[in-house]
Short mmCIF file of C-alpha atoms in Angstrom, two decimals:
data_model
loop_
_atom_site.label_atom_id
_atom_site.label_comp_id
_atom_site.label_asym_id
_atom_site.label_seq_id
_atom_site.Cartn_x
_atom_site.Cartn_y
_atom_site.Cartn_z
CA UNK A 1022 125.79 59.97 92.06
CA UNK A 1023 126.17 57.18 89.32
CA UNK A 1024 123.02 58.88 87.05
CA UNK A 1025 124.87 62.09 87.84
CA UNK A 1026 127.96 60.73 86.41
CA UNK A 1027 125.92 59.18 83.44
CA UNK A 1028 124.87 61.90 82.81
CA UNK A 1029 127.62 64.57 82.81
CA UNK A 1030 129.19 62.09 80.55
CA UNK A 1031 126.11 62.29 77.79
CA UNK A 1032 126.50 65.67 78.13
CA UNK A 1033 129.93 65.57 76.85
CA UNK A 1034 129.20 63.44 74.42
CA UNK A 1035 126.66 65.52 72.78
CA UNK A 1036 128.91 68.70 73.07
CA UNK A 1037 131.46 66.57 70.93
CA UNK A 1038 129.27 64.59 68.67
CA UNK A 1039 126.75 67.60 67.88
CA UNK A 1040 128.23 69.62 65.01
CA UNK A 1041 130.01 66.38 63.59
CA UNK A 1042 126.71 64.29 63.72
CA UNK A 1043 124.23 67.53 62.62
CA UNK A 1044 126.68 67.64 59.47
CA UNK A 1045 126.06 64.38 58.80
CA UNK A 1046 122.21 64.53 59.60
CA UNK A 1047 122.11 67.81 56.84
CA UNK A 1048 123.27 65.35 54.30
CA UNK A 1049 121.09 62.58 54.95
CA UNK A 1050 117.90 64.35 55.36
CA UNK A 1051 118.80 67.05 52.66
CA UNK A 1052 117.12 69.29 55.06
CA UNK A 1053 118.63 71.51 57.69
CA UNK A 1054 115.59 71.27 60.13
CA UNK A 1055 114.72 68.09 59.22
CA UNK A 1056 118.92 67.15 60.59
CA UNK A 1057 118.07 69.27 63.82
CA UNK A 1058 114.68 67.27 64.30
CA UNK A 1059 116.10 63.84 63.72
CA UNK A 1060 119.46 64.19 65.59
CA UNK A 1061 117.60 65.67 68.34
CA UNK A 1062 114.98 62.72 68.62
CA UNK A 1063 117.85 60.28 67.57
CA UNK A 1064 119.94 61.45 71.01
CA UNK A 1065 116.78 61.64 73.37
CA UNK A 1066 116.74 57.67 72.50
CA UNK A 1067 120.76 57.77 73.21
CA UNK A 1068 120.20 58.77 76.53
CA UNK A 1069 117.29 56.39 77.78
CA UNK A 1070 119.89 53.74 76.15
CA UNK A 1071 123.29 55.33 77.84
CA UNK A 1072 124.15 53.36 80.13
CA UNK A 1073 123.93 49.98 77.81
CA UNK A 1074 125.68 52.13 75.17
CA UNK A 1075 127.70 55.02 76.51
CA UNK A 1076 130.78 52.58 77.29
CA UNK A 1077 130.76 50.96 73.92
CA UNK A 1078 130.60 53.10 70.09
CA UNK A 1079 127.85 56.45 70.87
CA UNK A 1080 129.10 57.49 67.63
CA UNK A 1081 128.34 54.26 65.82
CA UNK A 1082 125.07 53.66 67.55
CA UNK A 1083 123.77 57.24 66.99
CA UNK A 1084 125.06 57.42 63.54
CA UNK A 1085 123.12 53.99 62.91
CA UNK A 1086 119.67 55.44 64.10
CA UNK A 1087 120.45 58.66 62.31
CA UNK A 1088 120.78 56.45 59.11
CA UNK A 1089 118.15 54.27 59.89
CA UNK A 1090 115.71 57.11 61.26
CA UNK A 1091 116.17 58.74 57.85
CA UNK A 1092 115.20 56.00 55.72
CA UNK A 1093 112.07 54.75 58.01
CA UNK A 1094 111.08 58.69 57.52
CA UNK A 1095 112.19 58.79 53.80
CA UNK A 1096 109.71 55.61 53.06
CA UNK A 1097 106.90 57.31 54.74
CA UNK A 1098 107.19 60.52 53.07
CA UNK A 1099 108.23 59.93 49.85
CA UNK A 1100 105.57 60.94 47.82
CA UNK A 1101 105.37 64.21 49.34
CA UNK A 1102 109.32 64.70 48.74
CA UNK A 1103 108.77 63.44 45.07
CA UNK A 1104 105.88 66.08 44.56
CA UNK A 1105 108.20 69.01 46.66
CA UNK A 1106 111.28 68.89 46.90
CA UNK A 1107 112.85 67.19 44.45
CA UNK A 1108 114.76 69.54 41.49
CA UNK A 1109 113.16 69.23 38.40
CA UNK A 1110 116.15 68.33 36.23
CA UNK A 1111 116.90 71.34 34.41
CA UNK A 1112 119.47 73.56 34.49
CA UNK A 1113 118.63 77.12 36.17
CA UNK A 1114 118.85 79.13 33.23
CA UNK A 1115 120.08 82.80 33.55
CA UNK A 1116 121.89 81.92 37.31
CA UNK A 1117 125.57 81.21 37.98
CA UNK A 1118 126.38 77.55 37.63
CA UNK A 1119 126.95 76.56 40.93
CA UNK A 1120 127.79 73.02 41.49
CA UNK A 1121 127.79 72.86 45.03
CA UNK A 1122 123.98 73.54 44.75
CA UNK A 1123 123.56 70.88 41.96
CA UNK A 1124 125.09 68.16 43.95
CA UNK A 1125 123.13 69.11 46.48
CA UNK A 1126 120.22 68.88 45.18
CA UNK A 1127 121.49 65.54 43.42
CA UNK A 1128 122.12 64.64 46.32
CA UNK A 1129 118.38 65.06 47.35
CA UNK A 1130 117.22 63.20 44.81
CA UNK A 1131 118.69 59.60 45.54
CA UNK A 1132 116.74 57.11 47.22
CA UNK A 1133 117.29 57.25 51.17
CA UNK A 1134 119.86 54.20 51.36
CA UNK A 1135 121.99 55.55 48.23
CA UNK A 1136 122.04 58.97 49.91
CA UNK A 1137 123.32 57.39 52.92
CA UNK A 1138 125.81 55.32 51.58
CA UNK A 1139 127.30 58.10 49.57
CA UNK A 1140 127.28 60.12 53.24
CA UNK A 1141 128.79 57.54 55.53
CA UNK A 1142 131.44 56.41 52.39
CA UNK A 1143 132.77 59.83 51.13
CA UNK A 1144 131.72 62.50 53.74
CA UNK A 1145 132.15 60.62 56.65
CA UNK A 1146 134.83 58.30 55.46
CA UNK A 1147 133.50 54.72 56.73
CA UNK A 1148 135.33 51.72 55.27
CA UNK A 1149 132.93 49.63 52.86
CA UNK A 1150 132.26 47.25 56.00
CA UNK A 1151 131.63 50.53 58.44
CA UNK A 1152 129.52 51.39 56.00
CA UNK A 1153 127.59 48.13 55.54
CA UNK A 1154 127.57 47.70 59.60
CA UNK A 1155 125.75 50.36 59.98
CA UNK A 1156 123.18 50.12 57.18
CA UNK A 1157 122.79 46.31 58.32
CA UNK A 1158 123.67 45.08 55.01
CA UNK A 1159 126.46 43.40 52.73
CA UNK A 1160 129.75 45.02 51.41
CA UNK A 1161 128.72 44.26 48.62
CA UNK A 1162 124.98 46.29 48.67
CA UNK A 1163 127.37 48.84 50.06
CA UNK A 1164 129.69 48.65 46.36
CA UNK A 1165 126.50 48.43 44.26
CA UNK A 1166 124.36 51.19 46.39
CA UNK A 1167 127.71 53.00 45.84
CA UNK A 1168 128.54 52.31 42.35
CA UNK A 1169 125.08 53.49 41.28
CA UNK A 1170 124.42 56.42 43.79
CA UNK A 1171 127.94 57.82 42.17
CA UNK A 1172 126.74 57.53 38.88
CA UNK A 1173 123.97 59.34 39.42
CA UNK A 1174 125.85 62.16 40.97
CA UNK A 1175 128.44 62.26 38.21
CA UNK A 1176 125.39 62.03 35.42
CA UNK A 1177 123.39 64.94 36.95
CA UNK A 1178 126.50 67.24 37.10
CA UNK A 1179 127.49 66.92 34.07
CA UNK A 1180 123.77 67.44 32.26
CA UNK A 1181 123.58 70.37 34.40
CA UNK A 1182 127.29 71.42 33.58
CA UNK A 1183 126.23 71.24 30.03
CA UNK A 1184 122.86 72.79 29.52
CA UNK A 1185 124.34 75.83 31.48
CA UNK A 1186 127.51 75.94 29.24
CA UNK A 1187 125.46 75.00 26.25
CA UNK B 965 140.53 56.79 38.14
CA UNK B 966 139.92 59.76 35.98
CA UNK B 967 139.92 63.51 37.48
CA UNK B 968 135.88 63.18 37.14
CA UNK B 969 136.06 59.91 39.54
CA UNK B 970 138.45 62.45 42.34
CA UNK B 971 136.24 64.94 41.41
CA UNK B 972 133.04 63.68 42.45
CA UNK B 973 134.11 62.82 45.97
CA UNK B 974 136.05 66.17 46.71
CA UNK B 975 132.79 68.01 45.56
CA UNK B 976 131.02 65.82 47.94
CA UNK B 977 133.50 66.84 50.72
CA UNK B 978 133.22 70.85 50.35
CA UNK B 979 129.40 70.18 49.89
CA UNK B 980 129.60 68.72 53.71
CA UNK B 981 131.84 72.09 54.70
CA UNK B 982 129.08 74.47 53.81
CA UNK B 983 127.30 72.92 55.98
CA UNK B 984 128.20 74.58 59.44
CA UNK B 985 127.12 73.33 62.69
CA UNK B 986 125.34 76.26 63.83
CA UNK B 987 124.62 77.19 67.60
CA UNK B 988 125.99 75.40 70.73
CA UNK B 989 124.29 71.86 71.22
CA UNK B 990 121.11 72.02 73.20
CA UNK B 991 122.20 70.08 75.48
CA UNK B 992 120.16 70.96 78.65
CA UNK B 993 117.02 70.70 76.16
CA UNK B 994 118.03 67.31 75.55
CA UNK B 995 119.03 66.25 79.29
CA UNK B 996 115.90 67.42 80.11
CA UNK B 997 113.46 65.82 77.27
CA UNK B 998 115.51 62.11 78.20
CA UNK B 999 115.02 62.36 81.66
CA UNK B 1000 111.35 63.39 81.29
CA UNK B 1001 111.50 60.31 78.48
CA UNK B 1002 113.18 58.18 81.11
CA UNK B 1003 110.47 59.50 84.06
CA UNK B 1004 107.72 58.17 82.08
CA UNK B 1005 109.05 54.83 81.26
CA UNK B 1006 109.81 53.98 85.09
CA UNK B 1007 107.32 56.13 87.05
CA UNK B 1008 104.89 52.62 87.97
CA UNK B 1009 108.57 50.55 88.54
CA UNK B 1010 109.74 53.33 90.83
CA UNK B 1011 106.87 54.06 92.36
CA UNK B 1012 105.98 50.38 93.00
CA UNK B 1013 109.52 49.68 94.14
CA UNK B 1014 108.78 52.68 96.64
CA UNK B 1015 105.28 50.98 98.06
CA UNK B 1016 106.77 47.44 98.56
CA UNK B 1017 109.52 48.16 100.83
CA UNK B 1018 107.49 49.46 103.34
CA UNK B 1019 104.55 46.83 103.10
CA UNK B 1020 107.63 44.24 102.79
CA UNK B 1021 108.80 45.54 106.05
CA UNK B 1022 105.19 45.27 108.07
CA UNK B 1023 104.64 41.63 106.47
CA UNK B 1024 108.08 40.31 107.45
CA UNK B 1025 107.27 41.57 111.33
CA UNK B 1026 103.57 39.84 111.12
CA UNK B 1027 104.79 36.66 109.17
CA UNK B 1028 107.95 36.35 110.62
CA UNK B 1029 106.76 33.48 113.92
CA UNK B 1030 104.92 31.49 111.38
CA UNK B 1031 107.49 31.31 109.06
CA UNK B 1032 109.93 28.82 107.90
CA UNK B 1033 112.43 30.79 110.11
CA UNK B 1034 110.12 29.79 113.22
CA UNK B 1035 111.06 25.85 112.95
CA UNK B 1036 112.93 24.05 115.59
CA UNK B 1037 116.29 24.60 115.23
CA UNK B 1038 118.50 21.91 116.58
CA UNK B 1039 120.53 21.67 120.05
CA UNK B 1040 123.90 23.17 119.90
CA UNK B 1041 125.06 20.48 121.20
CA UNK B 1042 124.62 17.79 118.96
CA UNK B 1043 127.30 17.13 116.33
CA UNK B 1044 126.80 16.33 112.70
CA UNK B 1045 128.14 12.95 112.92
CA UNK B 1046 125.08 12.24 115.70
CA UNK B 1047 122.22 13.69 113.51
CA UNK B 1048 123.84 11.37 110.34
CA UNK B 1049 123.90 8.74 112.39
CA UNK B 1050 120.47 9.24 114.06
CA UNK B 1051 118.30 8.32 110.59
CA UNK B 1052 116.64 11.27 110.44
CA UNK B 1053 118.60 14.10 108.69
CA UNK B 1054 117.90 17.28 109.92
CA UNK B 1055 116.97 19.84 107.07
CA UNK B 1056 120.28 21.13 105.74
CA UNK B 1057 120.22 24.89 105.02
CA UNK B 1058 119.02 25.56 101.30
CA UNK B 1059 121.86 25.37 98.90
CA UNK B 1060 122.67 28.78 97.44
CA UNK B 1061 120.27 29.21 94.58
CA UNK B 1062 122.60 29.78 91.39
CA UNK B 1063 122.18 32.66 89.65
CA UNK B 1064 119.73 33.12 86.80
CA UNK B 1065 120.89 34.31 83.75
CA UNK B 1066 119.48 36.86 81.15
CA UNK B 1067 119.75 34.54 78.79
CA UNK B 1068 117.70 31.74 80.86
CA UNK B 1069 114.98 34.32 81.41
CA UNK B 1070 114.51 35.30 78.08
CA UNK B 1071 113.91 31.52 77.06
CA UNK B 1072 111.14 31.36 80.26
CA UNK B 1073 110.08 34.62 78.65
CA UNK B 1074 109.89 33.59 75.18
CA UNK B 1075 107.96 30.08 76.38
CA UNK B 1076 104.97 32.04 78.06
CA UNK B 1077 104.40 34.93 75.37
CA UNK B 1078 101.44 33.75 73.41
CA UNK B 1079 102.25 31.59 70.25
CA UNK B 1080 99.96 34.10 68.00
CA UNK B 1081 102.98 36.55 68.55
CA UNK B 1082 106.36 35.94 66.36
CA UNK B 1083 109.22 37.22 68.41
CA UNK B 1084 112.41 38.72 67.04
CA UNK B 1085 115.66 40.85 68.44
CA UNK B 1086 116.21 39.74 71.82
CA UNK B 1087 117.65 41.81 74.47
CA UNK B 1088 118.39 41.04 77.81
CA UNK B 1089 119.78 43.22 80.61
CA UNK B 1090 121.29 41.92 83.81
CA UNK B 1091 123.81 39.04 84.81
CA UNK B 1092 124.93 36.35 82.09
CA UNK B 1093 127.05 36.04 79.31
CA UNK B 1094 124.03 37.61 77.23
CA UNK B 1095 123.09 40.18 79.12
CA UNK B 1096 124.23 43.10 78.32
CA UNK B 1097 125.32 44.90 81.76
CA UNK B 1098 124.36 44.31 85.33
CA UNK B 1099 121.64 46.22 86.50
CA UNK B 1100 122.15 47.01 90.29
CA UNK B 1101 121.94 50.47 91.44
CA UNK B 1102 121.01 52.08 94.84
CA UNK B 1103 117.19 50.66 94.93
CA UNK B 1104 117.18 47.71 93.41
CA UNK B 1105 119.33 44.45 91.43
CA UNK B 1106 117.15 43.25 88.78
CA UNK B 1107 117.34 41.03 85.58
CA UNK B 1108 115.37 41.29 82.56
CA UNK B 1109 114.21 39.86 79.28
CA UNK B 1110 112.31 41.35 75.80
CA UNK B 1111 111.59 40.76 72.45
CA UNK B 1112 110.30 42.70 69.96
CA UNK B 1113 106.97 41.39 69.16
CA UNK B 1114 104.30 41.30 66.52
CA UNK B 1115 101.14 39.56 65.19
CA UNK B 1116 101.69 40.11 61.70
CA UNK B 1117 100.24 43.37 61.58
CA UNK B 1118 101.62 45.42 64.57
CA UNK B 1119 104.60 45.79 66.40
CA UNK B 1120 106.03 46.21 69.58
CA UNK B 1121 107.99 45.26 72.66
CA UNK B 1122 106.99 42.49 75.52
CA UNK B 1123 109.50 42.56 78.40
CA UNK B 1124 109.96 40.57 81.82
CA UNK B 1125 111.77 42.01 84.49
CA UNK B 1126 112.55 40.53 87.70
CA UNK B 1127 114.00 42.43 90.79
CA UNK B 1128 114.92 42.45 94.14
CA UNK B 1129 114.17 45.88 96.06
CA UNK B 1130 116.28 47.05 98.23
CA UNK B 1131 115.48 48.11 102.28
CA UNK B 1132 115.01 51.61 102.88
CA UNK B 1133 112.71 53.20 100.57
CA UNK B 1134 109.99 55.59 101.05
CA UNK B 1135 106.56 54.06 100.84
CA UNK B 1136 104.85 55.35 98.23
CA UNK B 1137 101.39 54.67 96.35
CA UNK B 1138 100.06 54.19 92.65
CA UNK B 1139 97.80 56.93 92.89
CA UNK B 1140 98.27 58.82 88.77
CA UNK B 1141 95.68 58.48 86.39
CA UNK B 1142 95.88 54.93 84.88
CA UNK B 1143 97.22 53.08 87.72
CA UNK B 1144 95.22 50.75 90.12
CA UNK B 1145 96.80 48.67 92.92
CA UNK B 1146 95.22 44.96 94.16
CA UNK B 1147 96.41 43.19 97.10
CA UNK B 1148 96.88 39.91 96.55
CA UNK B 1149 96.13 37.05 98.77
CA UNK B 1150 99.26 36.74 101.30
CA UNK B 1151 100.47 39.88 101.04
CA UNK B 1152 102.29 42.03 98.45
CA UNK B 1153 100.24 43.78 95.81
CA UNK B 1154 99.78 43.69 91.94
CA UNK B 1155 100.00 47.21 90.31
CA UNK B 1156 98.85 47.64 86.71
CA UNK B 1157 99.60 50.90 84.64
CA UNK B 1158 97.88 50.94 81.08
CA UNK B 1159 98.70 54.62 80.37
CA UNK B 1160 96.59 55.40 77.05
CA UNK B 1161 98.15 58.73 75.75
CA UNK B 1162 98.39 57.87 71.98
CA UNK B 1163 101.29 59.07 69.76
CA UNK B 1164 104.08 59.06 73.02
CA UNK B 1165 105.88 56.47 74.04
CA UNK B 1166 103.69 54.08 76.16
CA UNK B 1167 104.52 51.25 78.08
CA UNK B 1168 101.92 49.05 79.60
CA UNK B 1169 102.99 47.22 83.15
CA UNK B 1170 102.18 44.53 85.68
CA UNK B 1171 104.26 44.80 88.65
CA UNK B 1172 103.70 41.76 91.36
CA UNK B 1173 105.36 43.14 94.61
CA UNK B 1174 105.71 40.26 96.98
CA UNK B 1175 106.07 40.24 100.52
CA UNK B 1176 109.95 38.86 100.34
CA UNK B 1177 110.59 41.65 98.44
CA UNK B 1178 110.54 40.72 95.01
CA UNK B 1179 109.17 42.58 91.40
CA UNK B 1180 108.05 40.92 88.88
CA UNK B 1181 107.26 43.16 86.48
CA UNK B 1182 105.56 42.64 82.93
CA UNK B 1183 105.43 45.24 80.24
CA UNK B 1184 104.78 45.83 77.27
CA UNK B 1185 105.25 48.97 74.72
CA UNK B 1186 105.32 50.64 71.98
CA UNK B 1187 108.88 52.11 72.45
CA UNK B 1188 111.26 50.18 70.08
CA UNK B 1189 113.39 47.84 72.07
CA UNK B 1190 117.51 48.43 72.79
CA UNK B 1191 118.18 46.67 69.95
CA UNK B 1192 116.21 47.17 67.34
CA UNK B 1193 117.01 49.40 64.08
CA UNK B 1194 113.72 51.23 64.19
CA UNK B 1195 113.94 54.62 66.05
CA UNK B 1196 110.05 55.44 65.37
CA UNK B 1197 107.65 54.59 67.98
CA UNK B 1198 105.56 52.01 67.03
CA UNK B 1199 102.05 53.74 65.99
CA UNK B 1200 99.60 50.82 67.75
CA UNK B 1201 99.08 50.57 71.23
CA UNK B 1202 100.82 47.44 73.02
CA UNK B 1203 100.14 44.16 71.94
CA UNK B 1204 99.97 42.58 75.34
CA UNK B 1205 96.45 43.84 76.89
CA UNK B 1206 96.17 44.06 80.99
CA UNK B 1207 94.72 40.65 81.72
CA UNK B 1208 97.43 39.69 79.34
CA UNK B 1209 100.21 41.34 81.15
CA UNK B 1210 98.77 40.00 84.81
CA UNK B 1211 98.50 36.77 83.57
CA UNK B 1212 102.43 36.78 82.66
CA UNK B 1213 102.94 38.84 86.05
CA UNK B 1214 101.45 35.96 87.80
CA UNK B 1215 102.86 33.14 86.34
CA UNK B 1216 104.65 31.28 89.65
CA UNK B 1217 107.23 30.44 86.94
CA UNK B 1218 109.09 33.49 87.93
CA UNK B 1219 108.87 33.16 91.17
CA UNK B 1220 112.05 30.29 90.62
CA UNK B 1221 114.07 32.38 88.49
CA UNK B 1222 113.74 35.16 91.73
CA UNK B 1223 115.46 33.27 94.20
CA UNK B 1224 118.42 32.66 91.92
CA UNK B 1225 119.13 36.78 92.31
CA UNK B 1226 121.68 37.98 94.21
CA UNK B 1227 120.66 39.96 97.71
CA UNK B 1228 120.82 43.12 98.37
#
């Protein structure tokens, strides 16, 4: 009966947390199936820790391993990301600026724990020390990570922004 | 801050929006893979749990006359102020055993790993101000201890669990690939499970079922402990070996910290 309960609560927690945490996931990874992959192996660990879990933060704990998940990933395959995916700094010539698609791909292009802090501060709207809770580091890593990852942002939009308007 | 500065942030915002959650959450997929997750981490504790209630229940009806039970037990007659007064105490009952804590085992735990091995995050699981919820279900009431472990150039998990199973269960027997059962001498049984499927979560076990019931249990894995940040499984095999894990299973050391569990 108890597992039964247990479990009809996970349940309900991954109806609620699913879109919210896939979102999230999409941003981190910079890849939809890559989200889908990592949430999904991210929750199978949420349930074999439910019960130790369930009655505290889900949302914290899962959005930690997301985070975390990413950047053990990231570190592995960052050479082939570097050699892929990654834009190749210059404006699309001859296509509609579109800036959504520029940040994204700006986006992309950070290093795994500047992407996330950018994620958890502005998208999903974690306090500096959220923020720094669940990347296991200082407020201040969390300001500096920040302060750069913005940059970075605001520097490729506006090259972009340029060579198209040029 | 400068429009550019609100800027930035806002784009960031409608960049999350286009993202939509697409279809429903598969949640019976995911029900499903953590239960068969869950299956393969407990299959030798469950089965084992299974197999020592009924040999527990044959052994307490052959040792039972020969036990400690079977001593004299004194006339009802006599008063305690005679026996004190008699010079020779009679043996007083056995004071309750108190309680051992999560946080006791995992010191026991963290003296008998080998010294080669540096131990880090700590989890416990049972009663005590550490652990981190009480563990007592319909078959059994059980503390444990862990650490992540490594030896410089692996990683993984070494874990000591101690239980008490309850009456009732179905006898059962270690017979899946990987699994061999040895009685030991006066009674109960040791069952070791070194499953050797690379690339899936593995967990390694020594399970000492004793005739009063109790599990100890040994284990070792390659499944990232509650605790720990890592979410990958760890791509080595264990890094506590079977003699290494019977050894531990063995150790009379837990057979102390048993009696101080609460009965079923």
């Amino acid at each position: 009966m108890r597992r039964r309960t247990e479990d009809d609560a996970y349940a309900a927690f991954v109806e609620a947390a699913w879109h919210r945490h896939l979102r999230t996931a999409t941003l981190i990874t910079g890849d939809r199936h890559r989200a889908e992959e990592l949430l999904q192996d991210c929750l199978v660990k949420l349930y074999l820790r439910w019960r130790r879990v369930g009655t505290d933060d889900p949302h914290a704990y899962l959005r930690r391993m997301l985070v975390n998940g990413n950047i053990s990933w990231w570190r592995r395959r960052r050479r082939e990301l570097l050699t892929a995916d990654l834009p190749d700094g210059e404006a699309r010539s001859g296509l509609p600026y579109d800036e959504a698609d520029e940040l994204q791909r700006a986006l992309r292009a950070l290093p795994a724990r500047q992407r996330a802090v950018v994620v958890l501060r502005h998208i999903e709207d974690l306090s500096e020390a959220d923020t720094a809770a669940v990347l296991g580091c200082s407020v201040g890593t969390v300001k500096s990570q920040n302060s750069r990852a913005m940059a970075r942002l605001r520097g490729a939009l506006l090259a972009n922004q340029e060579a198209v308007t040029a | 801050m400068t429009t550019d500065d609100e800027r930035l942030p806002r784009a960031l915002r409608d960049l999350a929006d286009r993202h939509p959650g697409g279809g429903p959450a598969p949640v019976a997929e995911l029900l499903s893979r953590g239960r068969r997750a869950r299956r393969l981490r407990t299959l030798t504790a469950t089965a084992t749990a299974s197999c020592a209630v009924a040999v527990l229940a044959a052994t307490t009806l052959v040792l039972a006359p020969s036990g400690p039970a079977a001593a004299p037990v004194a006339p009802s007659t006599g008063s305690a102020s005679a026996s004190a007064s008699s010079g020779s105490p009679t043996p007083s009952p056995s004071p309750t055993p108190t309680a051992l804590t999560a946080a006791q085992l995992l010191e026991m735990l963290r003296a008998k790993l080998p010294p080669s091995l540096r131990l880090s995050e700590p989890w416990t699981h049972g009663p005590g101000p550490n652990g981190l919820g009480a563990s007592t279900g319909p078959t059994a009431i059980s503390v444990a201890a862990a650490f992540t472990v490594t030896d410089g150039a692996h990683t993984g998990t070494a874990e000591i669990e101690i239980s008490h199973v309850a009456p009732g269960n179905r006898p059962d027997t270690c017979d899946i690939a990987f699994c061999t059962v040895t009685p030991q001498p006066g009674g109960g049984s040791l069952t070791v499970y070194l499953p050797d499927y690379p690339g899936v979560p593995q967990v390694w076990r020594a399970t000492l079922r004793r005739p009063d019931g109790t599990l100890i249990t040994a284990s070792a894995g390659n499944v990232p402990g509650a605790v720990s940040a890592s979410m990958e499984l760890y791509p080595n095999p264990p890094l506590l070996d079977g003699p290494q894990l019977t050894a531990l299973a063995l150790d009379p050391a837990w057979l102390a910290a048993a009696t101080g569990l609460p009965a079923l």
